[in-house]
PDB file of C-alpha atoms in Angstrom:
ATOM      1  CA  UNK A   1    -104.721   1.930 117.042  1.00 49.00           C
ATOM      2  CA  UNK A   2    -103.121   1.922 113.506  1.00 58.00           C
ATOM      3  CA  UNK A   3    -102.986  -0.807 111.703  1.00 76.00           C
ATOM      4  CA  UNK A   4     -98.927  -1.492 111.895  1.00 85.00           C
ATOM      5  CA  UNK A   5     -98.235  -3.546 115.028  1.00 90.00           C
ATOM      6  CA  UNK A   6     -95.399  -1.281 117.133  1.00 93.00           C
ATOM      7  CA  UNK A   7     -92.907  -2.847 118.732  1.00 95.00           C
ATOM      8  CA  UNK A   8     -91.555   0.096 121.115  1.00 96.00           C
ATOM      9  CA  UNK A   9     -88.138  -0.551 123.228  1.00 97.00           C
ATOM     10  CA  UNK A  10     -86.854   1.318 126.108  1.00 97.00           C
ATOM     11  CA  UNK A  11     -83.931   0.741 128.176  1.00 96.00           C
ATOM     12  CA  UNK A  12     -85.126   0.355 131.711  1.00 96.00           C
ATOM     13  CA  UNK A  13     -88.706  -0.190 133.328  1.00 96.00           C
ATOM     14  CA  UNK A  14     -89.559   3.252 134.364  1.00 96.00           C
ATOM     15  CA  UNK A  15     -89.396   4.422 130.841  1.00 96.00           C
ATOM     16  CA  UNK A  16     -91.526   1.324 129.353  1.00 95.00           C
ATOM     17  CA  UNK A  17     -93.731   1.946 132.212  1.00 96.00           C
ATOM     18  CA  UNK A  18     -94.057   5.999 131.077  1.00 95.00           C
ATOM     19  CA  UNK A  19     -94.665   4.871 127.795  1.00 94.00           C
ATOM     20  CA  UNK A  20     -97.145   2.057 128.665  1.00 94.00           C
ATOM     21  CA  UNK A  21     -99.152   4.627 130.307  1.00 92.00           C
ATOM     22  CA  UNK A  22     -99.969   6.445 126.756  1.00 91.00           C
ATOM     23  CA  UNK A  23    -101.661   3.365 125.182  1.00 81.00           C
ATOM     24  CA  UNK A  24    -104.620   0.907 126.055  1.00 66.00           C
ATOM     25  CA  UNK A  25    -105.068  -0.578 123.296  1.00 67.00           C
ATOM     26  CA  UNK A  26    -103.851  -3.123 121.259  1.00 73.00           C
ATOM     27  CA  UNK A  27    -101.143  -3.416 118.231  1.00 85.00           C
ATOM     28  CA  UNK A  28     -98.470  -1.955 120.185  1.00 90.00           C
ATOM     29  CA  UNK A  29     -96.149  -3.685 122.449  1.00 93.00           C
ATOM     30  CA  UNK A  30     -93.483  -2.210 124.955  1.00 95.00           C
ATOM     31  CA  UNK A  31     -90.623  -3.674 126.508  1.00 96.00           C
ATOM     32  CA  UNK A  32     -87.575  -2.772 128.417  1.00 96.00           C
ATOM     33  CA  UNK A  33     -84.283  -4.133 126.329  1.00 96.00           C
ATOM     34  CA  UNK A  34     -81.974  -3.251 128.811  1.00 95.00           C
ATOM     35  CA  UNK A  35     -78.972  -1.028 129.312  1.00 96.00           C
ATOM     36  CA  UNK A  36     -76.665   0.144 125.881  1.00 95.00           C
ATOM     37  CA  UNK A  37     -76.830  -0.636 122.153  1.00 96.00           C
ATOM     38  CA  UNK A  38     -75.535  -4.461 122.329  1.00 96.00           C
ATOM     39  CA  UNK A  39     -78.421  -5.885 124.665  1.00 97.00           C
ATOM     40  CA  UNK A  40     -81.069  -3.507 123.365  1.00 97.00           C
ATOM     41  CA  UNK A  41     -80.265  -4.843 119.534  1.00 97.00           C
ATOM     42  CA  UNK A  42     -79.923  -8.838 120.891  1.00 97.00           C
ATOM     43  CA  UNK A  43     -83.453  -8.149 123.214  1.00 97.00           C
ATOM     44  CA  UNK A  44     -84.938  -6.008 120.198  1.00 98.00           C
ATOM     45  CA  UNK A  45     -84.125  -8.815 117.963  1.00 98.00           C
ATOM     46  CA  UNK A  46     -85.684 -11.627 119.598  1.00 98.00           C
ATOM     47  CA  UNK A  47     -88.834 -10.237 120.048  1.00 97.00           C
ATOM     48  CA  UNK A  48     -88.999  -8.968 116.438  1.00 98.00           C
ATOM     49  CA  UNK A  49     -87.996 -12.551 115.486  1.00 97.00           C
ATOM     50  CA  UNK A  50     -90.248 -14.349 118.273  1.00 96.00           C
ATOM     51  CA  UNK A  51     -93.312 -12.304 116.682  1.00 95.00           C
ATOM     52  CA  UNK A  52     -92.366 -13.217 112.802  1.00 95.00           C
ATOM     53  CA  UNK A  53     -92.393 -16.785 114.116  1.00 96.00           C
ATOM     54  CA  UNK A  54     -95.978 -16.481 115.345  1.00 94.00           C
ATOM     55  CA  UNK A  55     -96.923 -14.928 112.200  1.00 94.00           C
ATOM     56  CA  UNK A  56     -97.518 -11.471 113.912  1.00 92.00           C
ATOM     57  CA  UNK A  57     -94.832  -9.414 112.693  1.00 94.00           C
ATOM     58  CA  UNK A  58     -94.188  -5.754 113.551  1.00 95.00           C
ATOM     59  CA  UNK A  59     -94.471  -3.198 111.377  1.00 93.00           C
ATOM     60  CA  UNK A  60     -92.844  -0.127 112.980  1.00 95.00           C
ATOM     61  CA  UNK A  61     -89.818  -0.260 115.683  1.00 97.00           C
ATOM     62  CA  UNK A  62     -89.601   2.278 118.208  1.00 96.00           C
ATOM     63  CA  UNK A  63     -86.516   3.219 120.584  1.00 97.00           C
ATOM     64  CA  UNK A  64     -87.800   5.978 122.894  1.00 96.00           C
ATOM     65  CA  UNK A  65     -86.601   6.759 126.751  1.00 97.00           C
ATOM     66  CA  UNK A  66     -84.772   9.553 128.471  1.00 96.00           C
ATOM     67  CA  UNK A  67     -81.577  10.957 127.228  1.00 97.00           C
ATOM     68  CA  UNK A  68     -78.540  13.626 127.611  1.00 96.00           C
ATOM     69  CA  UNK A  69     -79.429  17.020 125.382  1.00 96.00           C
ATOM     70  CA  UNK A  70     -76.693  19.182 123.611  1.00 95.00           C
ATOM     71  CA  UNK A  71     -77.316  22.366 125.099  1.00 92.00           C
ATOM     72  CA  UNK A  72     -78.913  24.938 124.520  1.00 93.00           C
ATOM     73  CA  UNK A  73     -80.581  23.342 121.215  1.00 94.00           C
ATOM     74  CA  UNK A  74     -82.326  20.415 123.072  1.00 94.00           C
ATOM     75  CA  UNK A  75     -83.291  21.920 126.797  1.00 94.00           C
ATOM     76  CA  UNK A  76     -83.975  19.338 129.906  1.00 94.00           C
ATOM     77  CA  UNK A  77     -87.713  18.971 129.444  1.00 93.00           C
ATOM     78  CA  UNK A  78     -87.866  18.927 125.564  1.00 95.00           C
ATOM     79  CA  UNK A  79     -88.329  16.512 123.912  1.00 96.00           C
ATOM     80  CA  UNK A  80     -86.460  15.429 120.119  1.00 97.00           C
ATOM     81  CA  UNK A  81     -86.771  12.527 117.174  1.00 97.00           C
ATOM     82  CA  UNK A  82     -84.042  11.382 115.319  1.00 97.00           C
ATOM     83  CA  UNK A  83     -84.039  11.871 111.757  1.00 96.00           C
ATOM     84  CA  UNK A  84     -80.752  10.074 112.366  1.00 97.00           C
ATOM     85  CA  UNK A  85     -79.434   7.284 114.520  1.00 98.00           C
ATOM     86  CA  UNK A  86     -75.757   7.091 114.893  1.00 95.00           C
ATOM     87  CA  UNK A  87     -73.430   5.483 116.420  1.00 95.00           C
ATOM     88  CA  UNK A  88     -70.863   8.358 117.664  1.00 94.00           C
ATOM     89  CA  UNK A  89     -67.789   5.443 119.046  1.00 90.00           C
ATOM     90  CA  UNK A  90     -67.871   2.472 116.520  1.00 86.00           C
ATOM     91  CA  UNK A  91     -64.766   2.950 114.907  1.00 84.00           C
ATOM     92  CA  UNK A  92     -61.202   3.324 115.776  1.00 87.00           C
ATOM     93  CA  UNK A  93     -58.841   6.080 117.390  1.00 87.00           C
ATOM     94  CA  UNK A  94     -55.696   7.071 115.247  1.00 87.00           C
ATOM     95  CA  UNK A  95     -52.894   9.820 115.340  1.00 86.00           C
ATOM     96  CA  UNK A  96     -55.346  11.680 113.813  1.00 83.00           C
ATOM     97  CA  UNK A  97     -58.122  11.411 115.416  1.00 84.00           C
ATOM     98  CA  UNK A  98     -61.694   8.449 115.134  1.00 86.00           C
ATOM     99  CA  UNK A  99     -61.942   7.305 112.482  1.00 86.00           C
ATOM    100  CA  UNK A 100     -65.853   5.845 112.340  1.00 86.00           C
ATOM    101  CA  UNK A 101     -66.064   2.104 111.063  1.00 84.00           C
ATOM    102  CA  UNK A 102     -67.178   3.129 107.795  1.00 86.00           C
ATOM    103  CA  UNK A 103     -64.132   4.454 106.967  1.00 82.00           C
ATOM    104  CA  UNK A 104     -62.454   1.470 107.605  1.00 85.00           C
ATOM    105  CA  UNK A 105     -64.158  -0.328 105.142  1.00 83.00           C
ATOM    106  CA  UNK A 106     -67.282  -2.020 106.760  1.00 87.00           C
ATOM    107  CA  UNK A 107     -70.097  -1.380 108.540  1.00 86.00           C
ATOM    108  CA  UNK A 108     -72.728   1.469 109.223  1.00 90.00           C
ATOM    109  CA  UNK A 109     -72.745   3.505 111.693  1.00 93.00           C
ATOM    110  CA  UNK A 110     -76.258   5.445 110.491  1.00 95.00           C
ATOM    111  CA  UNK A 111     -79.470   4.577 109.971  1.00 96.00           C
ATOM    112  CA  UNK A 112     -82.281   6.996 108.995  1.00 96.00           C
ATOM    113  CA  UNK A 113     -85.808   6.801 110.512  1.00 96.00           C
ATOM    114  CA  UNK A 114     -88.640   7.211 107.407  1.00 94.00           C
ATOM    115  CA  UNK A 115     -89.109  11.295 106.603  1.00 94.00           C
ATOM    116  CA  UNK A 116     -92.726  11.584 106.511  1.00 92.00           C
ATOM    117  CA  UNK A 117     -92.883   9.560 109.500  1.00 94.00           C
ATOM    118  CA  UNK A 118     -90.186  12.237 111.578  1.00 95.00           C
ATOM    119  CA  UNK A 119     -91.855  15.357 110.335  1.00 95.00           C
ATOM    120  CA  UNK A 120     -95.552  13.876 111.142  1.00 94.00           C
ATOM    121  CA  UNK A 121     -94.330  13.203 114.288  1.00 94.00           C
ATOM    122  CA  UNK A 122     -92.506  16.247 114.882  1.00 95.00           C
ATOM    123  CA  UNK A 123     -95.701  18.266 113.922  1.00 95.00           C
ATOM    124  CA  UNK A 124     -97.772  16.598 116.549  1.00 94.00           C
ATOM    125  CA  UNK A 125     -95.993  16.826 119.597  1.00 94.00           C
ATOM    126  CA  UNK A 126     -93.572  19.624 119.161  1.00 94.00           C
ATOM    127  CA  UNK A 127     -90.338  17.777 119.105  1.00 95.00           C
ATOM    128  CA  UNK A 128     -86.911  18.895 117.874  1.00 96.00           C
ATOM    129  CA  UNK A 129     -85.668  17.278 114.936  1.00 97.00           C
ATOM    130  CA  UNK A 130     -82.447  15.994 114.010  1.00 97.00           C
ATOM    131  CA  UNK A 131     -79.430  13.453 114.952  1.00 97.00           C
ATOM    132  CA  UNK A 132     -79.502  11.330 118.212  1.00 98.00           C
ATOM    133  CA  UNK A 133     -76.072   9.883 119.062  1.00 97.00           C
ATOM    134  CA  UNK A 134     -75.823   6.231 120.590  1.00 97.00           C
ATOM    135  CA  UNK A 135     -72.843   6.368 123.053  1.00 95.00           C
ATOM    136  CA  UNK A 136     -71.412   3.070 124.911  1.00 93.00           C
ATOM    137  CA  UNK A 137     -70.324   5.472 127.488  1.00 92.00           C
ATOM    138  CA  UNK A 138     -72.060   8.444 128.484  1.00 93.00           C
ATOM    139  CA  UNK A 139     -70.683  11.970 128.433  1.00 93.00           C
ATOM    140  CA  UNK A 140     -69.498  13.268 131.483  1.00 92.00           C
ATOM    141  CA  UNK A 141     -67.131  16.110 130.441  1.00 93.00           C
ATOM    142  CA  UNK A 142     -67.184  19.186 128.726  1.00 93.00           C
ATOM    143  CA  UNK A 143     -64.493  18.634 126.804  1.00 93.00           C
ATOM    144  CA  UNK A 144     -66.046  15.132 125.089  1.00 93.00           C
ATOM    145  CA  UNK A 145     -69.397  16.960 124.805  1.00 94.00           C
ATOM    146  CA  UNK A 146     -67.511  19.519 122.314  1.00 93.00           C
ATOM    147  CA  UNK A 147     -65.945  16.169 120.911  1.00 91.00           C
ATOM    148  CA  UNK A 148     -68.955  14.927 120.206  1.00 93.00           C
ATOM    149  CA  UNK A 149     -70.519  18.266 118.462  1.00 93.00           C
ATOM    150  CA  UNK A 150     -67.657  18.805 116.470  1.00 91.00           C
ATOM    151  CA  UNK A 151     -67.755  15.417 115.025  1.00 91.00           C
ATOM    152  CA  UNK A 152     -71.669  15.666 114.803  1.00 94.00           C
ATOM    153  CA  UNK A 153     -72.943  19.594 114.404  1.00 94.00           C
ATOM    154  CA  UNK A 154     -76.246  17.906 114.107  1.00 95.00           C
ATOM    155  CA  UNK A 155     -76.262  15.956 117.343  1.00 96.00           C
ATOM    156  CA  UNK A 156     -79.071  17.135 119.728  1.00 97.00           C
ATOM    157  CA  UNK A 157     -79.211  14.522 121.965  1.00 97.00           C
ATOM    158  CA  UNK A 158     -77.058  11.153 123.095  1.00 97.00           C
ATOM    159  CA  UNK A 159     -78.212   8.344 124.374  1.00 97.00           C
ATOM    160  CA  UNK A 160     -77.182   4.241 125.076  1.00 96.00           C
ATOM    161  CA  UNK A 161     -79.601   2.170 122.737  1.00 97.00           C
ATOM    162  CA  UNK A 162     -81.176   3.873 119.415  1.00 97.00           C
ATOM    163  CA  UNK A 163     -78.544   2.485 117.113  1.00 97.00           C
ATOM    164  CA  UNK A 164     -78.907  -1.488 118.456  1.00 97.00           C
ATOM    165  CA  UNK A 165     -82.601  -1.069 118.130  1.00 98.00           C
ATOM    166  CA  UNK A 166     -82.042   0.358 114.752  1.00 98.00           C
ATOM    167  CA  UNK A 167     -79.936  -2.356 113.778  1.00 97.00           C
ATOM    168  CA  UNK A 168     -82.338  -5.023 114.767  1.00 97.00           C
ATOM    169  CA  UNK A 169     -84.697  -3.676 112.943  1.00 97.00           C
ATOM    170  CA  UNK A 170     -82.465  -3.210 110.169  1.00 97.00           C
ATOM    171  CA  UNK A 171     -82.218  -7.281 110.050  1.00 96.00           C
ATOM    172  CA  UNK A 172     -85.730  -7.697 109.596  1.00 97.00           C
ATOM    173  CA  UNK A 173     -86.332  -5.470 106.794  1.00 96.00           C
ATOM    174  CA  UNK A 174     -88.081  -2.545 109.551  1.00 96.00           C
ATOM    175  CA  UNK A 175     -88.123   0.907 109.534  1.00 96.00           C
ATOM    176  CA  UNK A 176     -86.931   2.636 112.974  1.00 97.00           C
ATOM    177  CA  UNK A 177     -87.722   5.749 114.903  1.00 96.00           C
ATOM    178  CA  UNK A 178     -86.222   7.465 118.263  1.00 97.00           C
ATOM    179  CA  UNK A 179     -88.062   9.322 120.702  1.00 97.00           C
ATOM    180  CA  UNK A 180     -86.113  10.554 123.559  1.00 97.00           C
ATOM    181  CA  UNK A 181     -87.024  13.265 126.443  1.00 97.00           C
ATOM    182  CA  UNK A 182     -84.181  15.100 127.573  1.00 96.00           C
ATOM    183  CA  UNK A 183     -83.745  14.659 131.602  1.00 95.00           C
ATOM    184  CA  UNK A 184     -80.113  16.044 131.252  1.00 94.00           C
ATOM    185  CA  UNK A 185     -77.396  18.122 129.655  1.00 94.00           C
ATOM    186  CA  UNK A 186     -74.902  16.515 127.637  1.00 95.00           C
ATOM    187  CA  UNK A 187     -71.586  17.497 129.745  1.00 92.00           C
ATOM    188  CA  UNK A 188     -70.297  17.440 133.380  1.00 90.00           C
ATOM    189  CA  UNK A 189     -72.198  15.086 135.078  1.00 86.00           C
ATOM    190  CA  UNK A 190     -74.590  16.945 137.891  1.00 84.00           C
ATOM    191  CA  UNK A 191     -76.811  14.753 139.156  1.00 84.00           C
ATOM    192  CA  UNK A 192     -78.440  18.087 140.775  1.00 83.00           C
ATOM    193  CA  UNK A 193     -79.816  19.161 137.106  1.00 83.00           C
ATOM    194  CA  UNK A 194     -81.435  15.991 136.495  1.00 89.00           C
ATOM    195  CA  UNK A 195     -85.240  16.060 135.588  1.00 93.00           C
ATOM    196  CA  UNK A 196     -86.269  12.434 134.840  1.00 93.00           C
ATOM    197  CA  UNK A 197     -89.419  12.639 136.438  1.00 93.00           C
ATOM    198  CA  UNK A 198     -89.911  15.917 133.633  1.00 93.00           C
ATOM    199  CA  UNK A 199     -88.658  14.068 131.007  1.00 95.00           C
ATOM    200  CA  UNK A 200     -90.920  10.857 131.582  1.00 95.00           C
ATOM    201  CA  UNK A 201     -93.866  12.704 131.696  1.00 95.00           C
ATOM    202  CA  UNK A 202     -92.789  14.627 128.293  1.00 94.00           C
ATOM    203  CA  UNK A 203     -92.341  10.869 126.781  1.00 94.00           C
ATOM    204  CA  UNK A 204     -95.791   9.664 128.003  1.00 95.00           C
ATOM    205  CA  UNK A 205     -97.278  12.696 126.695  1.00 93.00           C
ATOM    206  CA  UNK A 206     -95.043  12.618 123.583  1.00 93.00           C
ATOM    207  CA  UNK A 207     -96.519   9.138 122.919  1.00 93.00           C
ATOM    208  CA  UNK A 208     -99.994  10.036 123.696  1.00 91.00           C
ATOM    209  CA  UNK A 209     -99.730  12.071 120.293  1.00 90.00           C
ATOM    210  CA  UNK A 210     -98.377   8.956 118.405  1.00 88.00           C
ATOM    211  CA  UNK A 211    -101.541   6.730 117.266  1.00 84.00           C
ATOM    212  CA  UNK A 212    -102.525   9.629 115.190  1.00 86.00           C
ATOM    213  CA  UNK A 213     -99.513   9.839 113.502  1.00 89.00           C
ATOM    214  CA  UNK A 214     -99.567   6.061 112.559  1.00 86.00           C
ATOM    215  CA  UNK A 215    -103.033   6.470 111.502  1.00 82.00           C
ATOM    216  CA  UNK A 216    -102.336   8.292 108.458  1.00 76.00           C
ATOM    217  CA  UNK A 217     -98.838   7.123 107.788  1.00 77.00           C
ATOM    218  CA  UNK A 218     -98.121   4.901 105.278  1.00 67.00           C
ATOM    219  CA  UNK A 219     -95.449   2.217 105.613  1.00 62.00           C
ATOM    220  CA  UNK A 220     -94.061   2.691 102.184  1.00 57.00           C
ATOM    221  CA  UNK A 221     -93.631   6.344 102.463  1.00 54.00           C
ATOM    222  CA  UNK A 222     -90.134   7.232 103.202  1.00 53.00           C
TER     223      UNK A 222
END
């Protein structure tokens, strides 16, 4: 394994358990944060801060699971990094429309996983790049998916937790990626069209291809 210790957080246990299932070795470490962006940053964060205490920091943060995919850019089955995290409903509705924190004055609302890192990555296993949203509450109409796309032309996936794990990292000074498999189309909800047993095994094999990657990246490209 490379040299930078991983720290790699999914949502739920199936997805830690689908990306477990790529690695037997040590330096990376995989846990399951839990559910949306505010326990995924406060579970992120403790074990970012539990390893710094034991003088074992991390190196590289990871979120990666399943996730909803803007059709027809992102297909169910393929599988897409972020070369932006963003959090698509931190801010405030007005007369005219959100308004994203940052235009209230404070905040972030992006962060923006390392370049060389994303197109490494992207060359290895095939993935889409480009912007994964972080929702609080996932899409289930056509009419917020074409919200969501208008407000972010780049969006190819959404999902609950990239942006808290990006902001954990963010605290300690870490530079973040997202890896998600799409099991879904952003839109109407049809439980029918759902392939997460697909889309885990394109994230175990999608993680399979990572060591590689880390191998010949260096931590102060960007």
């Amino acid at each position: 394994m490379s040299s930078v210790r991983v720290l790699v957080a999914t949502a739920v246990p199936a997805e830690r358990d689908a990306v477990a299932r790529a690695f037997t070795g040590a330096g990376i470490t995989v846990i399951a944060a839990g559910v949306g962006p505010a326990l995924a940053a406060a579970s992120t964060a403790t074990a970012l801060t539990t390893a710094a205490l034991q003088g074992a920091p991390y190196g590289l943060v990871v979120s990666a699971g399943i996730a909803g995919g803007f059709q027809p850019e992102a297909p169910v089955g393929s599988l897409v990094v972020a070369d932006e995290i963003t959090a698509a409903d931190l801010g405030a509705e007005t007369a005219e429309g959100f308004v994203p924190v940052t235009e209230l004055g404070f905040g972030t609302v992006t962060h923006r996983p390392p370049k060389s890192l994303v197109r490494d990555l992207v060359a290895a296993t095939g993935a889409r790049p480009g912007a994964v949203l972080t929702v609080s509450t996932v899409t289930g109409t056509a009419e917020r998916a074409a919200e969501l796309r208008a407000r972010h032309p780049r969006a190819l996936a959404e999902a609950m937790e990239g942006f808290g794990v990006a902001e954990a990292a963010a605290a300690h000074d870490l530079p973040v990626l997202e890896i998600r498999a799409v099991s879904n189309p952003v839109g109407p909800r049809d439980r029918a069209a759902w392939r997460i047993g697909d889309a885990l095994a394109a994230l175990t094999d999608a993680f399979g291809k990572l060591e590689p990657v880390l191998e010949g990246w260096n931590s102060h490209d960007q």
